[in-house]
PDB file of C-alpha atoms in Angstrom:
ATOM      1  CA  ASP A   1       8.604   1.611  13.786  1.00  0.00           C
ATOM      2  CA  ALA A   2       4.989   2.623  13.914  1.00  0.00           C
ATOM      3  CA  GLY A   3       3.519  -0.302  15.744  1.00  0.00           C
ATOM      4  CA  ILE A   4       0.249  -1.502  14.228  1.00  0.00           C
ATOM      5  CA  THR A   5      -1.766  -4.423  15.401  1.00  0.00           C
ATOM      6  CA  GLN A   6      -4.644  -5.821  13.370  1.00  0.00           C
ATOM      7  CA  SER A   7      -7.267  -8.237  14.752  1.00  0.00           C
ATOM      8  CA  PRO A   8      -8.410 -10.826  13.933  1.00  0.00           C
ATOM      9  CA  ARG A   9      -5.589 -11.928  11.621  1.00  0.00           C
ATOM     10  CA  HIS A  10      -7.710 -14.624  10.111  1.00  0.00           C
ATOM     11  CA  LYS A  11     -11.585 -14.988   9.987  1.00  0.00           C
ATOM     12  CA  VAL A  12     -14.048 -17.159   8.171  1.00  0.00           C
ATOM     13  CA  THR A  13     -17.589 -16.021   8.250  1.00  0.00           C
ATOM     14  CA  GLU A  14     -20.851 -16.618   6.378  1.00  0.00           C
ATOM     15  CA  THR A  15     -22.632 -14.370   3.939  1.00  0.00           C
ATOM     16  CA  GLY A  16     -24.875 -11.864   5.680  1.00  0.00           C
ATOM     17  CA  THR A  17     -23.166 -11.742   9.011  1.00  0.00           C
ATOM     18  CA  PRO A  18     -21.465  -8.622  10.357  1.00  0.00           C
ATOM     19  CA  VAL A  19     -17.749  -8.474  10.738  1.00  0.00           C
ATOM     20  CA  THR A  20     -15.560  -5.852  12.497  1.00  0.00           C
ATOM     21  CA  LEU A  21     -11.791  -5.695  11.938  1.00  0.00           C
ATOM     22  CA  ARG A  22      -9.721  -3.760  14.331  1.00  0.00           C
ATOM     23  CA  CYS A  23      -6.552  -1.672  13.840  1.00  0.00           C
ATOM     24  CA  HIS A  24      -4.600  -0.443  16.730  1.00  0.00           C
ATOM     25  CA  GLN A  25      -1.573   1.917  16.442  1.00  0.00           C
ATOM     26  CA  THR A  26       0.889   2.918  19.181  1.00  0.00           C
ATOM     27  CA  GLU A  27       2.603   5.898  17.510  1.00  0.00           C
ATOM     28  CA  ASN A  28      -0.195   8.541  17.685  1.00  0.00           C
ATOM     29  CA  HIS A  29      -0.345   9.050  13.928  1.00  0.00           C
ATOM     30  CA  ARG A  30      -3.110  11.245  12.692  1.00  0.00           C
ATOM     31  CA  TYR A  31      -3.812   9.567   9.368  1.00  0.00           C
ATOM     32  CA  MET A  32      -4.998   5.924   9.132  1.00  0.00           C
ATOM     33  CA  TYR A  33      -6.216   3.855   6.225  1.00  0.00           C
ATOM     34  CA  TRP A  34      -7.955   0.618   5.428  1.00  0.00           C
ATOM     35  CA  TYR A  35      -6.960  -1.126   2.173  1.00  0.00           C
ATOM     36  CA  ARG A  36      -8.060  -4.356   0.612  1.00  0.00           C
ATOM     37  CA  GLN A  37      -5.666  -6.398  -1.522  1.00  0.00           C
ATOM     38  CA  ASP A  38      -6.937  -8.659  -4.274  1.00  0.00           C
ATOM     39  CA  PRO A  39      -5.065 -10.418  -7.138  1.00  0.00           C
ATOM     40  CA  GLY A  40      -4.757  -8.210 -10.132  1.00  0.00           C
ATOM     41  CA  HIS A  41      -6.111  -5.090  -8.357  1.00  0.00           C
ATOM     42  CA  GLY A  42      -3.177  -4.161  -6.106  1.00  0.00           C
ATOM     43  CA  LEU A  43      -4.233  -2.308  -3.031  1.00  0.00           C
ATOM     44  CA  ARG A  44      -7.495  -0.321  -3.088  1.00  0.00           C
ATOM     45  CA  LEU A  45      -8.484   2.218  -0.509  1.00  0.00           C
ATOM     46  CA  ILE A  46     -11.586   1.482   1.414  1.00  0.00           C
ATOM     47  CA  HIS A  47     -11.776   4.332   3.988  1.00  0.00           C
ATOM     48  CA  TYR A  48      -9.382   6.655   5.583  1.00  0.00           C
ATOM     49  CA  SER A  49      -9.267   8.845   8.649  1.00  0.00           C
ATOM     50  CA  TYR A  50      -7.567  12.189   9.224  1.00  0.00           C
ATOM     51  CA  GLY A  51      -8.304  12.399  12.948  1.00  0.00           C
ATOM     52  CA  VAL A  52     -10.699  11.289  15.726  1.00  0.00           C
ATOM     53  CA  LYS A  53     -14.242  11.100  14.237  1.00  0.00           C
ATOM     54  CA  ASP A  54     -12.964  12.350  10.978  1.00  0.00           C
ATOM     55  CA  THR A  55     -13.322   9.807   8.261  1.00  0.00           C
ATOM     56  CA  ASP A  56     -14.003   9.608   4.520  1.00  0.00           C
ATOM     57  CA  LYS A  57     -14.580   7.207   1.769  1.00  0.00           C
ATOM     58  CA  GLY A  58     -12.036   5.652  -0.534  1.00  0.00           C
ATOM     59  CA  GLU A  59     -12.514   4.157  -3.961  1.00  0.00           C
ATOM     60  CA  VAL A  60     -14.201   0.908  -2.871  1.00  0.00           C
ATOM     61  CA  SER A  61     -16.198   2.000   0.140  1.00  0.00           C
ATOM     62  CA  ASP A  62     -19.519   0.296  -0.690  1.00  0.00           C
ATOM     63  CA  GLY A  63     -20.546  -2.207   1.973  1.00  0.00           C
ATOM     64  CA  TYR A  64     -18.015  -0.936   4.454  1.00  0.00           C
ATOM     65  CA  SER A  65     -18.135   1.570   7.324  1.00  0.00           C
ATOM     66  CA  VAL A  66     -15.456   2.775   9.641  1.00  0.00           C
ATOM     67  CA  SER A  67     -15.221   4.475  13.011  1.00  0.00           C
ATOM     68  CA  ARG A  68     -12.366   6.225  14.918  1.00  0.00           C
ATOM     69  CA  SER A  69     -13.282   7.122  18.431  1.00  0.00           C
ATOM     70  CA  LYS A  70      -9.788   7.311  19.626  1.00  0.00           C
ATOM     71  CA  THR A  71      -6.544   8.179  17.879  1.00  0.00           C
ATOM     72  CA  GLU A  72      -5.059   4.721  18.251  1.00  0.00           C
ATOM     73  CA  ASP A  73      -8.089   2.636  17.039  1.00  0.00           C
ATOM     74  CA  PHE A  74      -9.625   2.570  13.509  1.00  0.00           C
ATOM     75  CA  LEU A  75     -12.342  -0.109  13.026  1.00  0.00           C
ATOM     76  CA  LEU A  76     -13.576  -1.330   9.724  1.00  0.00           C
ATOM     77  CA  THR A  77     -17.071  -2.922   9.723  1.00  0.00           C
ATOM     78  CA  LEU A  78     -18.810  -5.035   7.125  1.00  0.00           C
ATOM     79  CA  GLU A  79     -22.433  -4.602   7.985  1.00  0.00           C
ATOM     80  CA  SER A  80     -23.577  -7.708   6.029  1.00  0.00           C
ATOM     81  CA  ALA A  81     -20.603  -9.586   4.585  1.00  0.00           C
ATOM     82  CA  THR A  82     -20.679 -10.833   0.940  1.00  0.00           C
ATOM     83  CA  SER A  83     -18.475 -13.292  -0.910  1.00  0.00           C
ATOM     84  CA  SER A  84     -16.960 -10.317  -2.919  1.00  0.00           C
ATOM     85  CA  GLN A  85     -15.554  -9.020   0.264  1.00  0.00           C
ATOM     86  CA  THR A  86     -13.267 -12.048   0.669  1.00  0.00           C
ATOM     87  CA  SER A  87      -9.873 -10.414   0.655  1.00  0.00           C
ATOM     88  CA  VAL A  88      -6.920  -9.484   2.663  1.00  0.00           C
ATOM     89  CA  TYR A  89      -7.333  -6.238   4.586  1.00  0.00           C
ATOM     90  CA  PHE A  90      -4.434  -4.013   5.504  1.00  0.00           C
ATOM     91  CA  CYS A  91      -4.474  -1.082   7.902  1.00  0.00           C
ATOM     92  CA  ALA A  92      -1.816   1.551   7.516  1.00  0.00           C
ATOM     93  CA  THR A  93      -0.732   4.818   9.142  1.00  0.00           C
ATOM     94  CA  ASP A  94       0.984   7.678   7.465  1.00  0.00           C
ATOM     95  CA  VAL A  95       4.266   8.097   9.269  1.00  0.00           C
ATOM     96  CA  GLY A  96       4.993  11.371   7.415  1.00  0.00           C
ATOM     97  CA  GLY A  97       1.724  12.898   8.105  1.00  0.00           C
ATOM     98  CA  ASN A  98      -0.172  12.796   4.653  1.00  0.00           C
ATOM     99  CA  THR A  99       2.982  12.331   2.652  1.00  0.00           C
ATOM    100  CA  GLY A 100       2.101   8.803   1.430  1.00  0.00           C
ATOM    101  CA  GLU A 101       4.808   7.145   3.406  1.00  0.00           C
ATOM    102  CA  LEU A 102       2.770   4.391   4.947  1.00  0.00           C
ATOM    103  CA  PHE A 103       3.512   1.772   7.449  1.00  0.00           C
ATOM    104  CA  PHE A 104       1.307  -1.297   7.198  1.00  0.00           C
ATOM    105  CA  GLY A 105      -0.120  -3.715   9.672  1.00  0.00           C
ATOM    106  CA  GLU A 106       0.262  -7.543   9.128  1.00  0.00           C
ATOM    107  CA  GLY A 107      -3.013  -7.822   7.516  1.00  0.00           C
ATOM    108  CA  SER A 108      -6.350  -9.586   8.154  1.00  0.00           C
ATOM    109  CA  ARG A 109      -7.427 -12.381   5.888  1.00  0.00           C
ATOM    110  CA  LEU A 110     -11.175 -12.581   5.580  1.00  0.00           C
ATOM    111  CA  THR A 111     -13.080 -15.402   3.953  1.00  0.00           C
ATOM    112  CA  VAL A 112     -16.820 -15.057   3.344  1.00  0.00           C
ATOM    113  CA  LEU A 113     -18.550 -18.306   2.539  1.00  0.00           C
TER     114      LEU A 113
ATOM    115  CA  ALA B   1      -7.432  11.936 -10.450  1.00  0.00           C
ATOM    116  CA  GLN B   2      -4.145  10.186 -10.112  1.00  0.00           C
ATOM    117  CA  SER B   3      -3.450   6.840 -11.662  1.00  0.00           C
ATOM    118  CA  VAL B   4      -0.465   4.446 -11.725  1.00  0.00           C
ATOM    119  CA  SER B   5       0.586   2.021 -14.387  1.00  0.00           C
ATOM    120  CA  GLN B   6       2.936  -0.968 -13.841  1.00  0.00           C
ATOM    121  CA  HIS B   7       3.553  -2.499 -17.229  1.00  0.00           C
ATOM    122  CA  ASN B   8       5.197  -5.765 -16.132  1.00  0.00           C
ATOM    123  CA  HIS B   9       2.858  -7.939 -14.148  1.00  0.00           C
ATOM    124  CA  HIS B  10       5.200 -10.838 -13.816  1.00  0.00           C
ATOM    125  CA  VAL B  11       8.916 -10.938 -14.215  1.00  0.00           C
ATOM    126  CA  ILE B  12      11.263 -14.003 -13.942  1.00  0.00           C
ATOM    127  CA  LEU B  13      14.959 -13.519 -13.647  1.00  0.00           C
ATOM    128  CA  SER B  14      17.970 -15.551 -12.691  1.00  0.00           C
ATOM    129  CA  GLU B  15      20.195 -14.536  -9.876  1.00  0.00           C
ATOM    130  CA  ALA B  16      22.707 -11.799 -10.772  1.00  0.00           C
ATOM    131  CA  ALA B  17      20.522 -10.555 -13.599  1.00  0.00           C
ATOM    132  CA  SER B  18      19.728  -6.822 -13.730  1.00  0.00           C
ATOM    133  CA  LEU B  19      16.208  -5.626 -12.931  1.00  0.00           C
ATOM    134  CA  GLU B  20      14.176  -2.793 -14.185  1.00  0.00           C
ATOM    135  CA  LEU B  21      10.430  -2.422 -13.272  1.00  0.00           C
ATOM    136  CA  GLY B  22       8.448   0.304 -15.009  1.00  0.00           C
ATOM    137  CA  CYS B  23       6.034   2.657 -13.364  1.00  0.00           C
ATOM    138  CA  ASN B  24       4.186   5.488 -15.024  1.00  0.00           C
ATOM    139  CA  TYR B  25       1.712   7.781 -13.349  1.00  0.00           C
ATOM    140  CA  SER B  26      -0.786  10.449 -14.437  1.00  0.00           C
ATOM    141  CA  TYR B  27      -0.998  13.601 -12.322  1.00  0.00           C
ATOM    142  CA  GLY B  28      -0.539  17.119 -13.303  1.00  0.00           C
ATOM    143  CA  GLY B  29       0.960  18.532 -10.255  1.00  0.00           C
ATOM    144  CA  THR B  30       3.865  17.786  -7.756  1.00  0.00           C
ATOM    145  CA  VAL B  31       4.023  14.187  -6.574  1.00  0.00           C
ATOM    146  CA  ASN B  32       5.606  12.127  -3.828  1.00  0.00           C
ATOM    147  CA  LEU B  33       6.645   8.696  -5.370  1.00  0.00           C
ATOM    148  CA  PHE B  34       7.126   5.470  -3.638  1.00  0.00           C
ATOM    149  CA  TRP B  35       8.065   1.746  -4.222  1.00  0.00           C
ATOM    150  CA  TYR B  36       6.751  -0.694  -1.758  1.00  0.00           C
ATOM    151  CA  VAL B  37       7.675  -4.397  -1.564  1.00  0.00           C
ATOM    152  CA  GLN B  38       5.705  -7.317  -0.235  1.00  0.00           C
ATOM    153  CA  TYR B  39       7.664 -10.483   0.412  1.00  0.00           C
ATOM    154  CA  PRO B  40       5.673 -13.721   0.357  1.00  0.00           C
ATOM    155  CA  GLY B  41       3.152 -13.874   3.196  1.00  0.00           C
ATOM    156  CA  GLN B  42       4.118 -10.602   4.569  1.00  0.00           C
ATOM    157  CA  HIS B  43       2.784  -7.124   4.619  1.00  0.00           C
ATOM    158  CA  LEU B  44       3.927  -4.225   2.433  1.00  0.00           C
ATOM    159  CA  GLN B  45       7.126  -2.381   3.366  1.00  0.00           C
ATOM    160  CA  LEU B  46       8.657   0.863   2.064  1.00  0.00           C
ATOM    161  CA  LEU B  47      11.526   0.165  -0.322  1.00  0.00           C
ATOM    162  CA  LEU B  48      12.287   3.730  -1.343  1.00  0.00           C
ATOM    163  CA  LYS B  49      10.710   7.131  -1.648  1.00  0.00           C
ATOM    164  CA  TYR B  50      11.117  10.412  -3.593  1.00  0.00           C
ATOM    165  CA  PHE B  51       9.744  13.707  -2.298  1.00  0.00           C
ATOM    166  CA  SER B  52      12.099  16.300  -3.912  1.00  0.00           C
ATOM    167  CA  GLY B  53      15.771  16.935  -4.852  1.00  0.00           C
ATOM    168  CA  ASP B  54      18.050  14.388  -6.569  1.00  0.00           C
ATOM    169  CA  PRO B  55      15.868  12.313  -8.980  1.00  0.00           C
ATOM    170  CA  LEU B  56      17.924   9.237  -8.478  1.00  0.00           C
ATOM    171  CA  VAL B  57      16.827   7.753  -5.183  1.00  0.00           C
ATOM    172  CA  LYS B  58      18.566   4.966  -3.341  1.00  0.00           C
ATOM    173  CA  GLY B  59      16.646   2.551  -1.072  1.00  0.00           C
ATOM    174  CA  ILE B  60      17.276  -0.583   0.843  1.00  0.00           C
ATOM    175  CA  LYS B  61      18.847  -3.715  -0.329  1.00  0.00           C
ATOM    176  CA  GLY B  62      20.602  -2.153  -3.278  1.00  0.00           C
ATOM    177  CA  PHE B  63      17.507  -0.844  -5.020  1.00  0.00           C
ATOM    178  CA  GLU B  64      17.325   2.554  -6.681  1.00  0.00           C
ATOM    179  CA  ALA B  65      14.727   4.393  -8.673  1.00  0.00           C
ATOM    180  CA  GLU B  66      14.827   7.348 -11.081  1.00  0.00           C
ATOM    181  CA  PHE B  67      12.186   9.998 -11.294  1.00  0.00           C
ATOM    182  CA  ILE B  68      11.925  11.347 -14.862  1.00  0.00           C
ATOM    183  CA  LYS B  69       9.367  14.178 -14.634  1.00  0.00           C
ATOM    184  CA  SER B  70       9.066  14.659 -18.387  1.00  0.00           C
ATOM    185  CA  LYS B  71       8.141  10.962 -18.806  1.00  0.00           C
ATOM    186  CA  PHE B  72       5.998  10.747 -15.609  1.00  0.00           C
ATOM    187  CA  SER B  73       8.039   7.738 -14.761  1.00  0.00           C
ATOM    188  CA  PHE B  74       9.628   6.292 -11.625  1.00  0.00           C
ATOM    189  CA  ASN B  75      11.322   3.033 -12.617  1.00  0.00           C
ATOM    190  CA  LEU B  76      12.795   0.735 -10.124  1.00  0.00           C
ATOM    191  CA  ARG B  77      16.314  -0.803 -10.701  1.00  0.00           C
ATOM    192  CA  LYS B  78      18.690  -3.170  -9.199  1.00  0.00           C
ATOM    193  CA  PRO B  79      21.963  -4.186 -10.796  1.00  0.00           C
ATOM    194  CA  SER B  80      22.123  -7.767  -9.645  1.00  0.00           C
ATOM    195  CA  VAL B  81      19.129  -9.468  -8.118  1.00  0.00           C
ATOM    196  CA  GLN B  82      19.193 -12.148  -5.432  1.00  0.00           C
ATOM    197  CA  TRP B  83      16.892 -15.095  -4.747  1.00  0.00           C
ATOM    198  CA  SER B  84      15.688 -13.127  -1.623  1.00  0.00           C
ATOM    199  CA  ASP B  85      14.328 -10.319  -3.892  1.00  0.00           C
ATOM    200  CA  THR B  86      11.440 -12.636  -4.839  1.00  0.00           C
ATOM    201  CA  ALA B  87       8.452 -10.557  -3.935  1.00  0.00           C
ATOM    202  CA  GLU B  88       5.752  -8.318  -5.314  1.00  0.00           C
ATOM    203  CA  TYR B  89       6.621  -4.722  -5.961  1.00  0.00           C
ATOM    204  CA  PHE B  90       4.161  -1.839  -5.945  1.00  0.00           C
ATOM    205  CA  CYS B  91       4.682   1.682  -7.320  1.00  0.00           C
ATOM    206  CA  ALA B  92       2.657   4.272  -5.543  1.00  0.00           C
ATOM    207  CA  VAL B  93       1.926   8.011  -6.176  1.00  0.00           C
ATOM    208  CA  ASN B  94       0.741  10.752  -3.780  1.00  0.00           C
ATOM    209  CA  GLY B  95      -0.278  13.993  -5.359  1.00  0.00           C
ATOM    210  CA  VAL B  96       1.090  16.899  -3.403  1.00  0.00           C
ATOM    211  CA  ASN B  97      -1.644  19.773  -3.247  1.00  0.00           C
ATOM    212  CA  THR B  98      -3.716  21.560  -0.914  1.00  0.00           C
ATOM    213  CA  GLY B  99      -6.021  19.355   1.189  1.00  0.00           C
ATOM    214  CA  PHE B 100      -5.909  15.717   1.745  1.00  0.00           C
ATOM    215  CA  GLN B 101      -4.240  13.592  -0.828  1.00  0.00           C
ATOM    216  CA  LYS B 102      -4.630   9.797  -1.100  1.00  0.00           C
ATOM    217  CA  LEU B 103      -1.870   7.469  -2.061  1.00  0.00           C
ATOM    218  CA  VAL B 104      -2.668   5.539  -5.235  1.00  0.00           C
ATOM    219  CA  PHE B 105      -1.029   2.087  -5.892  1.00  0.00           C
ATOM    220  CA  GLY B 106      -0.175   0.372  -9.169  1.00  0.00           C
ATOM    221  CA  THR B 107      -1.479  -3.215  -9.553  1.00  0.00           C
ATOM    222  CA  GLY B 108       1.968  -4.584  -8.678  1.00  0.00           C
ATOM    223  CA  THR B 109       4.700  -6.558 -10.416  1.00  0.00           C
ATOM    224  CA  ARG B 110       5.383 -10.102  -9.218  1.00  0.00           C
ATOM    225  CA  LEU B 111       9.115 -10.824  -9.359  1.00  0.00           C
ATOM    226  CA  LEU B 112      10.483 -14.429  -9.236  1.00  0.00           C
ATOM    227  CA  VAL B 113      14.215 -14.852  -9.050  1.00  0.00           C
ATOM    228  CA  SER B 114      15.491 -18.307  -9.730  1.00  0.00           C
ATOM    229  CA  PRO B 115      18.632 -19.526  -7.945  1.00  0.00           C
TER     230      PRO B 115
END
């Protein structure tokens, strides 16, 4: 299995505060992704990375930034959290190398008050 | 751009009933197709995948899916569901082309199996 650890697993914060979610993988996979999951919307891609320092936007990237300084770590930052960013965030790696076969982390539940 | 439609948002079945969940996609080229499952309180896991070859794909726990290229469909089936199949099921499509392709998910089908 591609080991993925997300932290924190749960966070409650207030509107306007910065938040960083961390995704750590142990399998040296090149492709990493951040998705958010909301009822009625399925999973929507926020940002993705195809290598160290190589990142790009997904379909719902507004209000989010990412960084990947090492292969194993992919950070998602909310510069100024809003209530609309209350969601469950999943990190994933592509175990097949850009095939779409993803392995997901356990998720990070974020509540913005 | 790719898109995926899952027509059934909620399905309720009794144990031993047969299951078929619909999935249609729009993409003009070659695709990789997936079904992912999310059990209550857990993360998504791969149920089965299709890359090429036999269009009837078998996955874990007795699930199978059939790729019908002419209908742009990849429906999920199971002949006899169990209470433990209660979960949310997501169809996903990855267009195969030059350059980077992003996986696109449907909105999911929530399955409830009553004992």
